[in-house]
């Protein structure tokens, strides 16, 4: 693949992932107006892990602790998350979904799955498998931080 074709592909990927993220935020707002996409993601992670600390959320999602704190406070205010002492260290608070939080997740996940099924209904099983594989591969690459600035062409030897 030529360098120009590679850059064009990367531009398309960046634009389409941005559009995907915007649609995901809008869909999250429609599914539960008081639950942002970030809050939904944190709640799903807490549920998936069967409880975790706020610091674990910050580390996993590469978020600032204050951002996680605000999101968790919003989840608590909505009655979707509660804090419980860690059985091994009572100084540590572990976040757990409440029954209401579990119900919100279940209904939201069902709605999201139905939306994906509708959007992808004409895709073959092979296309779905390839797409899933590419997403897994992309996300497994992780976040390497901010992209490095392109070197100035004049600075090249």
PDB file of N, CA, C and O in Angstrom, residues 73-113:
ATOM      1  N   UNK A  73     -20.402   9.913  41.346  1.00  0.00           N
ATOM      2  CA  UNK A  73     -21.358  10.688  42.157  1.00  0.00           C
ATOM      3  C   UNK A  73     -22.705  10.777  41.443  1.00  0.00           C
ATOM      4  O   UNK A  73     -23.767  10.654  42.080  1.00  0.00           O
ATOM      5  N   UNK A  74     -22.670  10.985  40.126  1.00  0.00           N
ATOM      6  CA  UNK A  74     -23.920  11.040  39.355  1.00  0.00           C
ATOM      7  C   UNK A  74     -24.629   9.697  39.384  1.00  0.00           C
ATOM      8  O   UNK A  74     -25.859   9.633  39.536  1.00  0.00           O
ATOM      9  N   UNK A  75     -23.879   8.603  39.255  1.00  0.00           N
ATOM     10  CA  UNK A  75     -24.477   7.272  39.318  1.00  0.00           C
ATOM     11  C   UNK A  75     -25.086   6.997  40.691  1.00  0.00           C
ATOM     12  O   UNK A  75     -26.152   6.385  40.796  1.00  0.00           O
ATOM     13  N   UNK A  76     -24.405   7.458  41.742  1.00  0.00           N
ATOM     14  CA  UNK A  76     -24.940   7.290  43.101  1.00  0.00           C
ATOM     15  C   UNK A  76     -26.210   8.107  43.283  1.00  0.00           C
ATOM     16  O   UNK A  76     -27.192   7.622  43.856  1.00  0.00           O
ATOM     17  N   UNK A  77     -26.199   9.328  42.772  1.00  0.00           N
ATOM     18  CA  UNK A  77     -27.372  10.206  42.900  1.00  0.00           C
ATOM     19  C   UNK A  77     -28.587   9.598  42.195  1.00  0.00           C
ATOM     20  O   UNK A  77     -29.715   9.728  42.665  1.00  0.00           O
ATOM     21  N   UNK A  78     -28.335   8.917  41.068  1.00  0.00           N
ATOM     22  CA  UNK A  78     -29.416   8.254  40.339  1.00  0.00           C
ATOM     23  C   UNK A  78     -29.833   6.936  40.990  1.00  0.00           C
ATOM     24  O   UNK A  78     -30.785   6.295  40.546  1.00  0.00           O
ATOM     25  N   UNK A  79     -29.088   6.518  42.020  1.00  0.00           N
ATOM     26  CA  UNK A  79     -29.407   5.266  42.698  1.00  0.00           C
ATOM     27  C   UNK A  79     -28.979   4.034  41.921  1.00  0.00           C
ATOM     28  O   UNK A  79     -29.529   2.947  42.133  1.00  0.00           O
ATOM     29  N   UNK A  80     -27.989   4.186  41.037  1.00  0.00           N
ATOM     30  CA  UNK A  80     -27.552   3.079  40.193  1.00  0.00           C
ATOM     31  C   UNK A  80     -26.306   2.375  40.722  1.00  0.00           C
ATOM     32  O   UNK A  80     -26.007   1.250  40.312  1.00  0.00           O
ATOM     33  N   UNK A  81     -25.593   3.049  41.629  1.00  0.00           N
ATOM     34  CA  UNK A  81     -24.360   2.515  42.196  1.00  0.00           C
ATOM     35  C   UNK A  81     -24.356   2.785  43.688  1.00  0.00           C
ATOM     36  O   UNK A  81     -24.874   3.810  44.139  1.00  0.00           O
ATOM     37  N   UNK A  82     -23.762   1.856  44.426  1.00  0.00           N
ATOM     38  CA  UNK A  82     -23.587   2.057  45.868  1.00  0.00           C
ATOM     39  C   UNK A  82     -22.166   1.668  46.249  1.00  0.00           C
ATOM     40  O   UNK A  82     -21.519   0.891  45.562  1.00  0.00           O
ATOM     41  N   UNK A  83     -21.698   2.237  47.346  1.00  0.00           N
ATOM     42  CA  UNK A  83     -20.365   1.918  47.860  1.00  0.00           C
ATOM     43  C   UNK A  83     -20.513   0.926  49.005  1.00  0.00           C
ATOM     44  O   UNK A  83     -21.390   1.066  49.839  1.00  0.00           O
ATOM     45  N   UNK A  84     -19.608  -0.043  49.005  1.00  0.00           N
ATOM     46  CA  UNK A  84     -19.560  -1.013  50.105  1.00  0.00           C
ATOM     47  C   UNK A  84     -18.107  -1.142  50.543  1.00  0.00           C
ATOM     48  O   UNK A  84     -17.198  -1.075  49.718  1.00  0.00           O
ATOM     49  N   UNK A  85     -17.897  -1.384  51.830  1.00  0.00           N
ATOM     50  CA  UNK A  85     -16.517  -1.589  52.279  1.00  0.00           C
ATOM     51  C   UNK A  85     -15.934  -2.859  51.671  1.00  0.00           C
ATOM     52  O   UNK A  85     -16.636  -3.862  51.507  1.00  0.00           O
ATOM     53  N   UNK A  86     -14.661  -2.798  51.327  1.00  0.00           N
ATOM     54  CA  UNK A  86     -13.952  -3.979  50.828  1.00  0.00           C
ATOM     55  C   UNK A  86     -13.826  -4.958  51.989  1.00  0.00           C
ATOM     56  O   UNK A  86     -13.373  -4.591  53.067  1.00  0.00           O
ATOM     57  N   UNK A  87     -14.243  -6.216  51.808  1.00  0.00           N
ATOM     58  CA  UNK A  87     -14.167  -7.176  52.917  1.00  0.00           C
ATOM     59  C   UNK A  87     -12.742  -7.414  53.416  1.00  0.00           C
ATOM     60  O   UNK A  87     -12.534  -7.741  54.583  1.00  0.00           O
ATOM     61  N   UNK A  88     -11.749  -7.197  52.536  1.00  0.00           N
ATOM     62  CA  UNK A  88     -10.353  -7.416  52.924  1.00  0.00           C
ATOM     63  C   UNK A  88      -9.710  -6.179  53.539  1.00  0.00           C
ATOM     64  O   UNK A  88      -8.703  -6.296  54.242  1.00  0.00           O
ATOM     65  N   UNK A  89     -10.239  -5.008  53.247  1.00  0.00           N
ATOM     66  CA  UNK A  89      -9.675  -3.759  53.768  1.00  0.00           C
ATOM     67  C   UNK A  89     -10.814  -2.758  53.918  1.00  0.00           C
ATOM     68  O   UNK A  89     -11.216  -2.122  52.948  1.00  0.00           O
ATOM     69  N   UNK A  90     -11.327  -2.615  55.120  1.00  0.00           N
ATOM     70  CA  UNK A  90     -12.501  -1.779  55.362  1.00  0.00           C
ATOM     71  C   UNK A  90     -12.257  -0.293  55.108  1.00  0.00           C
ATOM     72  O   UNK A  90     -13.189   0.492  55.119  1.00  0.00           O
ATOM     73  N   UNK A  91     -11.005   0.080  54.869  1.00  0.00           N
ATOM     74  CA  UNK A  91     -10.717   1.480  54.525  1.00  0.00           C
ATOM     75  C   UNK A  91     -11.041   1.765  53.060  1.00  0.00           C
ATOM     76  O   UNK A  91     -11.199   2.915  52.668  1.00  0.00           O
ATOM     77  N   UNK A  92     -11.150   0.716  52.253  1.00  0.00           N
ATOM     78  CA  UNK A  92     -11.379   0.846  50.818  1.00  0.00           C
ATOM     79  C   UNK A  92     -12.865   0.672  50.516  1.00  0.00           C
ATOM     80  O   UNK A  92     -13.514  -0.227  51.047  1.00  0.00           O
ATOM     81  N   UNK A  93     -13.386   1.544  49.649  1.00  0.00           N
ATOM     82  CA  UNK A  93     -14.779   1.459  49.221  1.00  0.00           C
ATOM     83  C   UNK A  93     -14.835   0.825  47.825  1.00  0.00           C
ATOM     84  O   UNK A  93     -14.101   1.221  46.923  1.00  0.00           O
ATOM     85  N   UNK A  94     -15.698  -0.157  47.675  1.00  0.00           N
ATOM     86  CA  UNK A  94     -15.883  -0.827  46.394  1.00  0.00           C
ATOM     87  C   UNK A  94     -17.249  -0.435  45.849  1.00  0.00           C
ATOM     88  O   UNK A  94     -18.245  -0.446  46.575  1.00  0.00           O
ATOM     89  N   UNK A  95     -17.283  -0.086  44.576  1.00  0.00           N
ATOM     90  CA  UNK A  95     -18.527   0.306  43.908  1.00  0.00           C
ATOM     91  C   UNK A  95     -19.234  -0.936  43.387  1.00  0.00           C
ATOM     92  O   UNK A  95     -18.602  -1.822  42.797  1.00  0.00           O
ATOM     93  N   UNK A  96     -20.539  -0.984  43.614  1.00  0.00           N
ATOM     94  CA  UNK A  96     -21.372  -2.084  43.135  1.00  0.00           C
ATOM     95  C   UNK A  96     -22.634  -1.504  42.518  1.00  0.00           C
ATOM     96  O   UNK A  96     -23.166  -0.507  43.021  1.00  0.00           O
ATOM     97  N   UNK A  97     -23.150  -2.131  41.463  1.00  0.00           N
ATOM     98  CA  UNK A  97     -24.431  -1.658  40.928  1.00  0.00           C
ATOM     99  C   UNK A  97     -25.550  -2.009  41.903  1.00  0.00           C
ATOM    100  O   UNK A  97     -25.502  -3.049  42.559  1.00  0.00           O
ATOM    101  N   UNK A  98     -26.511  -1.124  42.006  1.00  0.00           N
ATOM    102  CA  UNK A  98     -27.705  -1.423  42.795  1.00  0.00           C
ATOM    103  C   UNK A  98     -28.635  -2.273  41.928  1.00  0.00           C
ATOM    104  O   UNK A  98     -28.357  -2.499  40.743  1.00  0.00           O
ATOM    105  N   UNK A  99     -29.721  -2.705  42.496  1.00  0.00           N
ATOM    106  CA  UNK A  99     -30.705  -3.450  41.705  1.00  0.00           C
ATOM    107  C   UNK A  99     -31.208  -2.576  40.557  1.00  0.00           C
ATOM    108  O   UNK A  99     -31.351  -3.044  39.426  1.00  0.00           O
ATOM    109  N   UNK A 100     -31.439  -1.296  40.848  1.00  0.00           N
ATOM    110  CA  UNK A 100     -31.880  -0.368  39.791  1.00  0.00           C
ATOM    111  C   UNK A 100     -30.800  -0.235  38.717  1.00  0.00           C
ATOM    112  O   UNK A 100     -31.113  -0.177  37.520  1.00  0.00           O
ATOM    113  N   UNK A 101     -29.538  -0.188  39.117  1.00  0.00           N
ATOM    114  CA  UNK A 101     -28.443  -0.105  38.158  1.00  0.00           C
ATOM    115  C   UNK A 101     -28.390  -1.318  37.256  1.00  0.00           C
ATOM    116  O   UNK A 101     -28.188  -1.204  36.046  1.00  0.00           O
ATOM    117  N   UNK A 102     -28.578  -2.487  37.836  1.00  0.00           N
ATOM    118  CA  UNK A 102     -28.589  -3.725  37.061  1.00  0.00           C
ATOM    119  C   UNK A 102     -29.748  -3.730  36.071  1.00  0.00           C
ATOM    120  O   UNK A 102     -29.593  -4.155  34.924  1.00  0.00           O
ATOM    121  N   UNK A 103     -30.904  -3.228  36.500  1.00  0.00           N
ATOM    122  CA  UNK A 103     -32.073  -3.172  35.614  1.00  0.00           C
ATOM    123  C   UNK A 103     -31.852  -2.190  34.470  1.00  0.00           C
ATOM    124  O   UNK A 103     -32.203  -2.480  33.319  1.00  0.00           O
ATOM    125  N   UNK A 104     -31.264  -1.031  34.767  1.00  0.00           N
ATOM    126  CA  UNK A 104     -30.972  -0.043  33.724  1.00  0.00           C
ATOM    127  C   UNK A 104     -30.007  -0.641  32.706  1.00  0.00           C
ATOM    128  O   UNK A 104     -30.197  -0.497  31.496  1.00  0.00           O
ATOM    129  N   UNK A 105     -28.983  -1.322  33.190  1.00  0.00           N
ATOM    130  CA  UNK A 105     -28.019  -1.951  32.277  1.00  0.00           C
ATOM    131  C   UNK A 105     -28.699  -2.988  31.393  1.00  0.00           C
ATOM    132  O   UNK A 105     -28.467  -3.023  30.180  1.00  0.00           O
ATOM    133  N   UNK A 106     -29.518  -3.821  31.980  1.00  0.00           N
ATOM    134  CA  UNK A 106     -30.178  -4.882  31.215  1.00  0.00           C
ATOM    135  C   UNK A 106     -31.065  -4.295  30.120  1.00  0.00           C
ATOM    136  O   UNK A 106     -31.007  -4.739  28.960  1.00  0.00           O
ATOM    137  N   UNK A 107     -31.865  -3.294  30.446  1.00  0.00           N
ATOM    138  CA  UNK A 107     -32.759  -2.715  29.435  1.00  0.00           C
ATOM    139  C   UNK A 107     -31.963  -1.944  28.386  1.00  0.00           C
ATOM    140  O   UNK A 107     -32.281  -2.006  27.192  1.00  0.00           O
ATOM    141  N   UNK A 108     -30.926  -1.236  28.813  1.00  0.00           N
ATOM    142  CA  UNK A 108     -30.110  -0.480  27.876  1.00  0.00           C
ATOM    143  C   UNK A 108     -29.345  -1.419  26.950  1.00  0.00           C
ATOM    144  O   UNK A 108     -29.285  -1.200  25.743  1.00  0.00           O
ATOM    145  N   UNK A 109     -28.789  -2.485  27.508  1.00  0.00           N
ATOM    146  CA  UNK A 109     -28.053  -3.442  26.679  1.00  0.00           C
ATOM    147  C   UNK A 109     -28.978  -4.111  25.667  1.00  0.00           C
ATOM    148  O   UNK A 109     -28.592  -4.327  24.514  1.00  0.00           O
ATOM    149  N   UNK A 110     -30.203  -4.419  26.068  1.00  0.00           N
ATOM    150  CA  UNK A 110     -31.151  -5.029  25.143  1.00  0.00           C
ATOM    151  C   UNK A 110     -31.478  -4.054  24.008  1.00  0.00           C
ATOM    152  O   UNK A 110     -31.524  -4.453  22.832  1.00  0.00           O
ATOM    153  N   UNK A 111     -31.660  -2.785  24.326  1.00  0.00           N
ATOM    154  CA  UNK A 111     -31.949  -1.773  23.304  1.00  0.00           C
ATOM    155  C   UNK A 111     -30.758  -1.584  22.377  1.00  0.00           C
ATOM    156  O   UNK A 111     -30.923  -1.457  21.155  1.00  0.00           O
ATOM    157  N   UNK A 112     -29.557  -1.562  22.936  1.00  0.00           N
ATOM    158  CA  UNK A 112     -28.354  -1.393  22.121  1.00  0.00           C
ATOM    159  C   UNK A 112     -28.166  -2.588  21.192  1.00  0.00           C
ATOM    160  O   UNK A 112     -27.838  -2.437  20.022  1.00  0.00           O
ATOM    161  N   UNK A 113     -28.362  -3.792  21.705  1.00  0.00           N
ATOM    162  CA  UNK A 113     -28.234  -4.991  20.892  1.00  0.00           C
ATOM    163  C   UNK A 113     -29.239  -4.967  19.736  1.00  0.00           C
ATOM    164  O   UNK A 113     -28.889  -5.276  18.594  1.00  0.00           O
TER     165      UNK A 113
END
